[in-house]
Coordinates of C-alpha atoms and ligand atoms in Angstrom, one line a residue:
Chain M
M21 CA 0.2 0.1 0.0
G22 CA 1.7 3.0 -1.1
A23 CA -0.2 4.8 1.8
E24 CA 2.2 3.4 4.5
P25 CA 3.5 6.5 6.7
T26 CA 6.9 5.2 6.6
A27 CA 7.4 5.6 3.2
H28 CA 8.1 9.2 3.8
T29 CA 10.3 9.1 6.9
Q30 CA 13.3 6.6 5.9
A31 CA 16.3 7.9 7.8
S32 CA 17.9 7.4 4.5
L33 CA 16.4 10.1 2.1
P34 CA 18.9 12.4 1.1
D35 CA 17.1 15.7 2.2
E36 CA 17.3 14.5 5.3
E37 CA 19.0 17.3 7.2
E38 CA 16.3 19.8 6.0
A39 CA 13.4 18.2 8.1
L40 CA 12.1 21.0 10.4
L41 CA 10.3 18.5 12.1
R42 CA 10.2 14.9 12.4
A43 CA 8.3 12.3 14.4
L44 CA 9.2 8.8 14.9
D45 CA 7.0 6.2 16.4
L46 CA 5.6 8.6 18.1
S47 CA 3.1 7.8 21.1
F48 CA 0.8 9.7 23.3
D49 CA -1.9 9.4 25.7
Y50 CA -3.6 11.9 28.4
G51 CA -3.8 8.7 30.9
H52 CA -7.0 7.3 29.8
G53 CA -6.6 5.2 26.9
S54 CA -4.4 5.8 23.9
V55 CA -4.7 9.1 21.5
L56 CA -1.5 8.7 19.5
R57 CA -0.1 5.7 18.1
D58 CA 3.4 4.7 16.4
V59 CA 2.9 8.1 14.7
A60 CA 5.6 9.3 12.3
L61 CA 5.6 12.3 10.2
T62 CA 8.1 14.7 8.7
V63 CA 7.7 18.0 7.7
R64 CA 11.0 19.6 5.8
A65 CA 11.9 23.1 4.5
G66 CA 9.8 24.5 1.1
E67 CA 7.3 21.7 1.9
F68 CA 2.9 22.1 2.8
V69 CA 1.8 19.2 4.7
A70 CA -2.0 19.3 5.7
L71 CA -3.1 17.2 8.4
V72 CA -6.8 16.1 8.6
G73 CA -8.9 13.5 10.1
P74 CA -12.2 13.9 12.0
N75 CA -12.5 15.2 15.7
G76 CA -10.5 13.9 18.6
S77 CA -8.4 12.3 15.8
G78 CA -5.6 13.4 17.8
K79 CA -4.3 16.3 15.3
S80 CA -4.2 18.8 18.4
T81 CA -2.7 17.0 20.7
L82 CA 0.3 16.2 17.8
L83 CA 1.1 19.2 17.1
K84 CA 1.3 19.8 21.2
V85 CA 3.9 16.9 21.2
L86 CA 5.8 18.2 17.9
L87 CA 6.1 21.1 19.7
G88 CA 6.8 20.3 23.0
A89 CA 4.0 21.9 24.9
L90 CA 2.9 17.8 25.6
P91 CA 6.1 15.3 27.0
P92 CA 5.6 12.3 24.5
G93 CA 4.7 8.9 25.7
S94 CA 7.3 7.3 23.4
G95 CA 9.4 7.7 20.4
R96 CA 10.9 10.6 18.7
V97 CA 10.6 14.3 17.9
E98 CA 12.9 16.2 16.8
L99 CA 11.9 19.9 16.3
L100 CA 14.7 21.9 14.0
G101 CA 16.9 18.9 14.3
R102 CA 16.8 18.8 18.4
V103 CA 14.8 17.4 21.0
P104 CA 11.4 20.2 21.6
G105 CA 12.7 21.2 24.8
D106 CA 16.7 21.9 23.9
V107 CA 15.6 23.8 20.8
R108 CA 17.5 27.5 20.9
D109 CA 16.1 29.1 17.9
R110 CA 12.4 28.5 18.8
W111 CA 11.2 31.9 17.4
R112 CA 12.1 30.5 14.0
V113 CA 9.1 28.3 14.8
G114 CA 5.2 30.2 14.1
Y115 CA 2.3 28.5 16.0
V116 CA -1.6 29.4 15.7
P117 CA -3.1 27.4 18.4
Q118 CA -6.5 25.4 17.6
R119 CA -8.4 27.7 20.2
P120 CA -6.2 30.4 21.8
S121 CA -5.7 30.4 25.5
L122 CA -6.0 34.2 25.1
L123 CA -8.7 36.2 27.3
S124 CA -7.8 39.7 27.4
E125 CA -8.8 40.9 30.1
V126 CA -7.2 44.0 29.9
P127 CA -7.9 45.7 26.3
A128 CA -5.2 44.9 24.2
T129 CA -4.9 46.0 20.7
V130 CA -3.9 43.5 17.4
E131 CA -0.6 45.4 17.1
E132 CA 0.2 44.5 20.6
I133 CA -0.9 40.9 20.5
V134 CA 0.6 40.6 17.2
S135 CA 4.3 42.3 18.5
A136 CA 4.5 38.8 20.9
G137 CA 5.4 37.1 17.6
R138 CA 8.6 39.4 17.5
L139 CA 9.6 38.8 20.9
R140 CA 12.0 36.3 19.8
Q141 CA 14.0 37.5 17.3
R142 CA 16.8 39.3 19.4
G143 CA 15.8 38.8 23.1
W144 CA 12.8 38.8 24.8
W145 CA 14.6 41.6 26.9
R146 CA 15.3 44.1 24.2
G147 CA 12.6 46.9 22.8
L148 CA 11.2 46.5 19.1
T149 CA 13.5 47.8 16.3
G150 CA 12.3 49.5 13.2
S151 CA 12.2 46.2 11.3
D152 CA 10.4 44.3 14.2
R153 CA 7.6 47.1 13.6
E154 CA 7.8 46.8 9.7
A155 CA 7.7 43.1 10.1
V156 CA 4.7 43.4 12.5
H157 CA 2.5 46.1 10.3
H158 CA 3.6 43.4 7.1
A159 CA 2.3 40.6 9.1
I160 CA -0.9 42.7 10.0
E161 CA -1.8 43.8 6.6
S162 CA -1.1 40.1 5.2
V163 CA -4.3 39.2 6.9
G164 CA -6.2 42.0 6.0
L165 CA -6.3 44.0 9.6
G166 CA -4.5 46.8 8.7
T167 CA -7.1 49.7 9.7
L168 CA -7.8 47.5 12.8
A169 CA -4.6 47.1 14.1
G170 CA -5.4 49.6 17.0
R171 CA -8.5 48.3 18.0
P172 CA -8.8 46.4 21.0
L173 CA -9.1 42.8 20.3
N174 CA -11.9 41.8 22.3
E175 CA -13.7 44.6 19.9
L176 CA -13.4 42.4 16.9
S177 CA -15.0 39.3 15.3
I178 CA -14.0 35.9 16.2
G179 CA -12.8 35.8 12.8
Q180 CA -10.9 39.2 12.6
Q181 CA -9.2 37.1 15.9
Q182 CA -8.7 34.7 14.0
R183 CA -6.4 36.0 12.0
A184 CA -4.4 38.4 14.7
F185 CA -3.3 35.0 15.9
I186 CA -2.3 34.4 12.0
A187 CA -0.7 37.4 11.8
R188 CA 1.2 37.2 15.6
A189 CA 2.7 33.8 14.0
F190 CA 3.5 35.4 10.7
A191 CA 5.4 38.3 12.4
G192 CA 8.3 36.0 13.3
E193 CA 8.9 35.4 9.8
P194 CA 8.9 31.6 10.8
A195 CA 11.2 28.7 9.1
L196 CA 8.4 26.4 10.5
L197 CA 4.8 27.1 10.4
V198 CA 2.4 25.0 12.6
L199 CA -1.3 25.8 12.4
D200 CA -4.0 24.3 13.8
E201 CA -7.1 25.0 12.5
P202 CA -6.4 28.7 11.6
I203 CA -9.1 29.5 8.8
A204 CA -12.0 28.1 11.0
G205 CA -14.8 30.9 11.0
V206 CA -12.5 33.0 8.1
D207 CA -14.0 34.6 5.4
A208 CA -13.2 33.0 1.7
E209 CA -11.4 36.6 1.1
S210 CA -9.2 36.3 3.9
Q211 CA -8.7 32.7 3.4
R212 CA -7.3 33.7 0.0
R213 CA -4.9 35.7 1.4
F214 CA -3.9 33.5 4.1
R215 CA -2.9 31.2 1.3
D216 CA -0.9 33.6 -0.7
S217 CA 0.9 35.3 2.5
L218 CA 1.8 30.9 3.0
V219 CA 2.1 30.0 -0.6
H220 CA 5.1 33.7 -0.1
L221 CA 6.4 32.0 2.7
I222 CA 7.0 29.0 1.3
R223 CA 8.4 30.0 -2.1
A224 CA 10.4 32.9 -1.1
H225 CA 11.7 32.6 2.3
G226 CA 11.5 27.7 1.9
A227 CA 9.3 27.9 5.2
G228 CA 7.6 24.0 5.6
V229 CA 4.3 24.2 6.4
L230 CA 1.9 22.4 9.0
L231 CA -1.5 22.8 8.4
V232 CA -4.6 21.3 10.2
S233 CA -7.6 22.2 9.2
H234 CA -11.0 21.1 8.4
E235 CA -11.5 23.0 5.1
L236 CA -8.2 22.5 2.4
A237 CA -10.7 24.1 -0.1
A238 CA -8.5 27.6 0.0
V239 CA -5.0 25.7 -0.2
A240 CA -5.9 22.3 -2.5
D241 CA -3.6 23.5 -5.3
V242 CA -0.5 24.3 -2.7
I243 CA -0.2 21.2 -0.9
D244 CA 2.2 19.0 -0.9
R245 CA 1.4 16.0 0.9
V246 CA -1.6 14.8 3.0
V247 CA -1.0 12.8 6.2
V248 CA -4.6 11.6 7.7
L249 CA -4.4 10.8 11.1
K250 CA -7.1 8.8 13.5
E251 CA -4.3 7.5 16.1
R252 CA -2.4 6.3 14.2
V253 CA -1.3 7.9 10.3
V254 CA -3.9 5.8 7.8
F255 CA -2.4 8.0 4.9
D256 CA 0.8 10.0 4.2
G257 CA 1.0 11.2 0.6
S258 CA 0.7 13.6 -1.9
P259 CA -2.2 14.7 -3.7
E260 CA -1.9 12.4 -6.6
E261 CA -1.4 9.3 -4.5
L262 CA -4.4 10.2 -2.9
A263 CA -6.4 10.6 -6.2
A264 CA -5.0 7.0 -6.7
R265 CA -7.0 5.9 -3.7
G266 CA -10.2 7.8 -4.7
V267 CA -10.2 11.3 -3.1
S268 CA -8.9 14.1 -5.7
L269 CA -8.2 17.4 -3.6
G270 CA -9.6 18.8 -7.2
V271 CA -12.6 17.2 -7.7
H272 CA -13.3 16.9 -3.7
R273 CA -12.4 20.3 -2.7
E274 CA -15.8 21.1 -1.0
D275 CA -16.5 18.0 0.5
L276 CA -12.8 16.4 1.1
P277 CA -12.5 16.2 4.8
L278 CA -15.7 13.4 4.4
W279 CA -13.8 11.8 2.2
L280 CA -10.7 11.8 3.9
E281 CA -12.3 10.6 6.7
D282 CA -13.5 7.8 5.1
L283 CA -10.0 6.5 4.6
G284 CA -8.2 4.0 6.5
Chain P
M30 CA 17.7 64.1 56.5
I31 CA 16.0 65.9 53.9
G32 CA 14.6 69.4 54.8
T33 CA 11.2 69.9 54.7
L34 CA 9.4 71.3 51.4
P35 CA 7.2 74.4 51.5
I36 CA 4.2 72.4 50.6
P37 CA 0.7 73.8 52.5
Y38 CA -1.4 72.1 54.8
P39 CA -1.8 68.7 55.0
F40 CA 1.9 68.4 53.8
E41 CA 3.3 71.0 55.6
S42 CA 5.4 68.5 58.0
A43 CA 8.3 66.3 57.3
E44 CA 6.5 63.5 58.6
A45 CA 3.5 64.5 56.5
Q46 CA 5.6 64.6 53.3
R47 CA 7.4 61.3 53.4
A48 CA 3.7 60.0 54.2
L49 CA 2.8 61.9 50.9
V50 CA 5.8 60.4 49.1
A51 CA 5.6 56.9 50.5
C52 CA 1.5 56.7 49.4
L53 CA 2.4 58.1 46.1
A54 CA 4.8 55.5 45.7
V55 CA 2.1 52.6 45.9
G56 CA 0.0 54.6 43.8
V57 CA 2.1 54.2 40.8
F58 CA 4.0 50.6 41.6
A59 CA 1.2 48.7 42.4
P60 CA -1.5 49.3 39.6
M61 CA 2.3 48.6 37.4
I62 CA 1.9 45.2 39.0
G63 CA -1.5 45.2 39.2
A64 CA -2.4 45.3 35.5
F65 CA -0.3 42.3 34.8
L66 CA -2.4 40.5 37.4
V67 CA -5.6 41.4 36.1
Q68 CA -4.4 40.7 32.7
K69 CA -3.8 36.9 33.8
R70 CA -7.1 36.8 35.5
L71 CA -5.4 36.9 39.2
S72 CA -7.0 39.9 40.3
L73 CA -7.4 38.2 43.9
V74 CA -4.1 36.7 43.8
G75 CA -2.7 39.9 45.7
D76 CA -5.3 39.6 48.4
G77 CA -4.0 36.3 49.0
I78 CA -0.2 36.7 49.3
A79 CA -1.5 39.7 51.7
H80 CA -2.8 37.5 53.7
V81 CA 0.2 35.4 53.9
A82 CA 2.5 38.0 54.5
F83 CA 0.4 38.5 57.7
A84 CA 1.0 35.4 58.8
G85 CA 4.8 36.4 58.4
V86 CA 4.0 39.3 60.6
G87 CA 2.4 37.0 63.0
A88 CA 6.2 35.2 62.8
G89 CA 8.1 38.2 63.5
L90 CA 6.3 39.5 66.3
L91 CA 6.8 35.9 67.8
V92 CA 10.4 35.1 67.5
G93 CA 11.6 39.4 67.6
V94 CA 12.3 40.0 64.1
W95 CA 11.3 43.2 62.7
P96 CA 7.8 41.8 60.7
V97 CA 8.8 43.2 57.5
W98 CA 11.4 40.6 56.6
T99 CA 9.4 38.0 58.1
A100 CA 6.6 39.1 56.2
L101 CA 8.8 39.8 52.7
V102 CA 10.3 35.9 53.2
F103 CA 6.5 34.5 53.8
A104 CA 4.9 36.9 51.2
M105 CA 7.6 35.5 48.3
I106 CA 7.3 32.1 49.6
G107 CA 3.6 32.2 49.1
A108 CA 3.3 33.9 45.9
I109 CA 6.1 31.4 44.3
G110 CA 4.6 28.4 46.1
V111 CA 0.9 30.0 44.3
E112 CA 2.6 30.4 40.8
M113 CA 4.4 26.6 40.9
L114 CA 1.1 24.8 42.0
R115 CA -0.9 27.0 39.3
L116 CA 2.0 26.4 36.5
K117 CA 2.0 22.4 37.3
R118 CA -2.1 22.4 37.2
K119 CA -1.7 20.5 40.4
A120 CA -4.0 23.2 42.1
A121 CA -7.4 23.0 41.9
G122 CA -7.3 26.6 40.8
D123 CA -9.2 28.6 43.4
L124 CA -9.9 26.3 46.2
A125 CA -6.1 25.2 46.7
L126 CA -5.5 28.9 46.7
A127 CA -8.4 29.6 49.3
L128 CA -7.1 27.4 51.8
F129 CA -3.3 28.5 51.3
F130 CA -4.4 32.4 51.8
Y131 CA -6.9 31.2 55.4
V132 CA -4.4 29.1 56.4
G133 CA -2.0 32.6 56.1
I134 CA -4.7 34.8 58.2
A135 CA -5.0 31.9 60.5
M136 CA -1.6 31.6 61.0
G137 CA -0.6 34.9 61.4
A138 CA -3.4 35.7 64.0
V139 CA -2.3 32.8 66.4
F140 CA 1.8 33.3 65.9
A141 CA 0.9 37.3 67.0
S142 CA -1.0 36.3 69.4
R143 CA 1.4 34.5 71.4
A144 CA 3.8 37.4 70.8
G145 CA 1.4 39.5 72.9
D146 CA -1.5 42.1 72.4
L147 CA -2.4 41.4 69.2
E148 CA -4.5 44.1 68.0
L149 CA -2.0 46.1 69.5
E150 CA 0.8 44.9 67.7
T151 CA -1.0 44.1 64.3
L152 CA -2.9 47.2 63.8
P153 CA -0.2 49.6 61.5
Y154 CA 0.4 46.2 59.6
L155 CA -3.6 45.5 58.6
F156 CA -4.2 49.4 57.9
G157 CA -1.1 50.5 57.4
D158 CA 0.2 53.8 58.8
P159 CA 1.9 56.5 56.3
Y160 CA 3.1 59.0 58.9
A161 CA 4.8 56.5 60.9
V162 CA 7.6 55.9 57.6
T163 CA 10.8 56.7 57.5
W164 CA 13.3 58.1 55.9
T165 CA 15.0 54.6 55.2
G166 CA 11.4 53.6 54.7
V167 CA 10.9 56.1 51.9
A168 CA 14.4 54.6 50.5
T169 CA 13.3 51.1 50.7
V170 CA 10.0 51.7 48.7
G171 CA 11.9 54.0 46.1
A172 CA 14.7 51.3 45.9
L173 CA 11.7 49.0 45.0
G174 CA 10.3 51.7 42.4
V175 CA 13.7 51.3 40.4
I176 CA 13.3 47.4 40.4
V177 CA 9.5 47.4 39.2
V178 CA 10.5 49.7 36.2
V179 CA 13.7 48.3 35.6
S180 CA 11.7 45.2 35.2
M181 CA 9.3 46.3 33.7
R182 CA 11.5 48.1 30.7
L183 CA 13.1 45.2 30.2
A184 CA 10.6 42.2 30.8
G185 CA 7.4 44.3 30.0
R186 CA 6.4 43.4 26.8
A187 CA 7.2 39.3 27.5
L188 CA 5.3 39.6 30.8
F189 CA 2.5 41.2 28.6
A190 CA 2.4 37.7 25.9
V191 CA 2.9 35.3 29.2
V192 CA 0.2 36.5 31.2
T193 CA -2.1 37.5 27.6
D194 CA -1.4 34.0 26.1
E195 CA 0.5 31.2 28.3
D196 CA 0.3 28.6 26.4
W197 CA 1.5 30.2 23.0
S198 CA 4.2 31.7 25.1
R199 CA 6.0 28.6 26.0
V200 CA 5.5 27.4 22.4
A201 CA 7.1 30.6 21.2
G202 CA 10.3 30.1 23.7
L203 CA 9.3 32.6 25.9
P204 CA 10.9 31.9 29.8
V205 CA 7.3 31.6 30.8
G206 CA 8.3 30.0 35.0
V207 CA 11.0 32.3 35.0
L208 CA 9.0 35.6 34.0
S209 CA 5.7 34.2 36.3
M210 CA 8.1 33.7 38.9
A211 CA 9.4 37.2 38.7
L212 CA 6.2 38.9 38.4
A213 CA 5.3 36.8 41.3
A214 CA 8.4 38.4 43.5
L215 CA 7.5 41.7 42.5
T216 CA 4.0 41.4 43.7
A217 CA 5.2 40.3 46.9
G218 CA 7.8 43.0 47.2
V219 CA 5.1 45.7 46.1
I220 CA 2.7 44.3 48.8
V221 CA 5.3 43.8 51.8
A222 CA 6.3 47.5 50.8
G223 CA 2.6 48.4 50.5
M224 CA 1.8 46.9 53.9
R225 CA 3.1 49.6 56.4
I226 CA 2.0 52.5 54.5
V227 CA -1.8 51.4 53.5
G228 CA -2.3 48.1 55.2
I229 CA -2.3 44.3 54.3
L230 CA -6.0 44.8 54.0
L231 CA -5.7 47.3 51.5
I232 CA -3.0 47.1 49.5
A233 CA -4.3 44.8 46.9
A234 CA -7.0 46.9 46.4
M235 CA -4.7 49.6 44.9
M236 CA -3.3 47.0 42.4
V237 CA -6.5 46.4 41.1
L238 CA -8.8 49.3 41.3
P239 CA -7.2 51.7 39.6
V240 CA -6.8 48.8 36.7
A241 CA -10.3 48.2 36.4
S242 CA -10.9 52.0 36.3
A243 CA -8.7 52.4 33.6
Q244 CA -9.7 49.5 31.5
L245 CA -13.0 51.0 31.2
V246 CA -11.8 53.7 29.0
S247 CA -8.5 52.5 27.9
R248 CA -8.7 50.5 24.3
S249 CA -4.8 49.2 24.5
F250 CA -2.4 47.8 27.2
R251 CA -0.1 50.0 26.9
G252 CA -2.8 53.0 27.5
T253 CA -4.6 50.9 30.5
L254 CA -1.1 50.9 32.1
R255 CA -0.3 54.2 31.9
L256 CA -3.8 55.6 33.0
A257 CA -4.0 53.0 36.1
V258 CA -0.5 54.3 37.5
A259 CA -2.0 58.3 37.0
I260 CA -5.3 57.6 38.4
G261 CA -3.6 55.5 41.4
A262 CA -1.6 58.6 42.1
V263 CA -4.1 60.8 41.7
S264 CA -6.3 58.6 44.3
S265 CA -3.1 58.4 47.1
L266 CA -2.8 61.9 47.1
L267 CA -6.5 63.0 46.8
G268 CA -7.2 60.2 49.5
L269 CA -4.1 61.5 51.8
T270 CA -5.2 65.3 51.4
I271 CA -8.8 64.1 52.8
A272 CA -7.3 62.2 55.5
R273 CA -5.9 64.6 57.5
P274 CA -8.2 67.3 57.9
L275 CA -11.2 65.0 58.6
D276 CA -9.0 62.6 60.8
L277 CA -9.9 59.5 58.9
A278 CA -7.1 56.2 58.4
P279 CA -5.1 57.3 55.5
G280 CA -5.0 53.7 53.4
G281 CA -8.6 53.5 53.7
S282 CA -9.4 56.8 52.4
I283 CA -7.1 56.3 49.3
V284 CA -8.7 53.0 48.4
F285 CA -11.9 54.9 49.3
V286 CA -11.3 57.5 46.4
A287 CA -9.7 54.9 44.3
A288 CA -13.3 53.0 44.8
A289 CA -15.3 56.3 44.3
L290 CA -12.7 56.7 40.6
F291 CA -14.0 53.8 39.7
A292 CA -17.6 54.1 40.4
A293 CA -17.6 57.3 38.8
V294 CA -16.0 56.3 35.3
A295 CA -18.0 53.2 34.7
L296 CA -20.9 55.7 35.6
A297 CA -19.9 58.2 33.0
K298 CA -18.9 55.9 30.1
R299 CA -22.7 54.5 31.1
T300 CA -24.0 57.6 30.2
A301 CA -21.7 59.1 27.8
P302 CA -20.2 55.8 26.0
R303 CA -19.6 57.5 22.7
A304 CA -17.8 60.7 24.2
L305 CA -15.6 58.7 26.3
Q306 CA -14.5 56.4 23.1
Q307 CA -14.1 59.3 21.0
E308 CA -11.9 60.7 23.3
A309 CA -9.7 57.7 23.7
H310 CA -9.1 57.2 19.9
Ligands
ATP25 N1 -6.2 18.3 27.9 C1 -6.9 16.6 27.4 N2 -7.0 16.0 28.6 C2 -7.8 14.7 27.8 N3 -8.1 14.1 26.9 C3 -7.6 14.9 26.3 C4 -7.3 16.4 26.3 N4 -7.6 16.9 24.9 C5 -7.6 15.8 24.0 N5 -8.1 15.0 24.6 C6 -8.2 13.8 24.3 O1 -7.5 13.4 22.8 C7 -8.6 13.1 22.1 C8 -7.5 13.8 20.7 O2 -8.0 15.0 20.7 P1 -7.4 16.6 20.2 O3 -8.1 17.4 20.4 O4 -5.9 16.3 20.0 O5 -8.5 16.1 18.3 P2 -8.3 16.9 17.0 O6 -8.3 16.0 16.5 O7 -7.7 18.0 17.2 O8 -9.7 17.2 17.2 P3 -10.8 18.8 16.8 O9 -10.7 17.8 14.9 O10 -12.2 18.3 17.7 O11 -9.6 19.3 16.6 C9 -9.7 13.3 21.9 O12 -10.1 11.9 22.1 C10 -9.8 13.9 23.6 O13 -11.0 13.6 24.1
MG26 MG1 -8.2 20.1 17.1

């Protein structure tokens, strides 16, 4: 079966050193039954990987383990070539959590939130430079929030807030972007912008992208690999390989998740 | 040590001027730290740490050490302990904190009663006494102020990120543990410094009330922080000004003014939301 996950994670691959993110034989549980089992996954520089699967299949959990926010039960994780806890240049990783723990009690503007994405570039104790501010403004523009930059987050709609969190991840000009359903509740126009920003990051900066989403329509044409997770990886391959299994990112654009969930 | 400045009544005497400086310091530095606690949704943690500081006061009275030192030790341990419990997610939030703090106040009462006259000895700590602040006391508060301001300059942005979105900050590689501990230590420092000035029972109010007022009208975190500091300073000045002629407890009247300002701002915002919003732009 061409869908065997190991096909893409063999250690002998020539471009191995370019792997931004690697997981091998990864297992995890929260203490009541297995959530991830023997998961293998690789994201290389310049690669766009879509991670899909039904609700509760372990996608968000996998991202948290990969980023070191949760300890792996067993198996190995390498983030930028190191164990997540040892990664020194973490600012090269951009992350959009599925449901941000952010709840602003005190008003905080879009700009203030997005600026946090630049804190690690030169050291968090230093002030922001002109180029930091430029990157922040550019990130805000790229999600179409330019006119709302000075508005407090809690005065924005849910979709606009979500775009602010995307901008926060973009602001750091990351080498690896890990996005957990960033475009849920985001309108079509903004999804197109989002796609263009991702394409720019990949093509111009050689970034790697790992995107969890139930809505792949907007990005279907730029996906290099699709990984279908259901506690295990049940498919890992190119859109062409997926087409050979009867699911086409083009044809099934609109109802793709349903088709993918039927795999395995 | 320093000559008396020519300021009219009620600040004509050296002791009244020291009281003014001390109260202004509380008005400025307490909300500066408080803004981060409010953003972290831990508005009441200041009160809790103050309770633990009271146990320290009792312990100091009991063993015959200057109670400010023991209060500082207890408050630091309490603040950092609470933060560690929270970070490890071991505490069932509220309940564990409540337990921690009740034990603090009970310990304080028991220690102090063993040491002698409970009311007489503990009253200046419970309600504060700015007129009793010495030049050394003023210098200590000034030093703490410098530490707070330098910490804010260096870590303010990172601290904002951590209190606003802790999980994201951890993934982003910010030193969440270190910064949280630093905030806890600063909180303890401000509480113990303010304890002799506005009192254990009221210092936490000065961390929260000015921030509560400021966030009603301000539309950014930075703006809230600045406005809260201004409101805190004004509360101290007004509170202390009315306290002496009316023979009121200074700590109480300062907090009372801060609360009155909050009520006024809330009321003004209700009746004229449009005007206020435009003004804040
Ligand atoms: N904090 C937690 N504690 C205990 N169990 C959890 C926790 N978070 C998730 N789980 C469990 O782990 C499993 C995987 O959850 P996860 O959030 O990773 O799924 P998901 O694929 O991201 O789903 P969705 O599409 O809804 O976002 C679920 O069965 C869930 O109940
Ligand atoms: Mg999820």
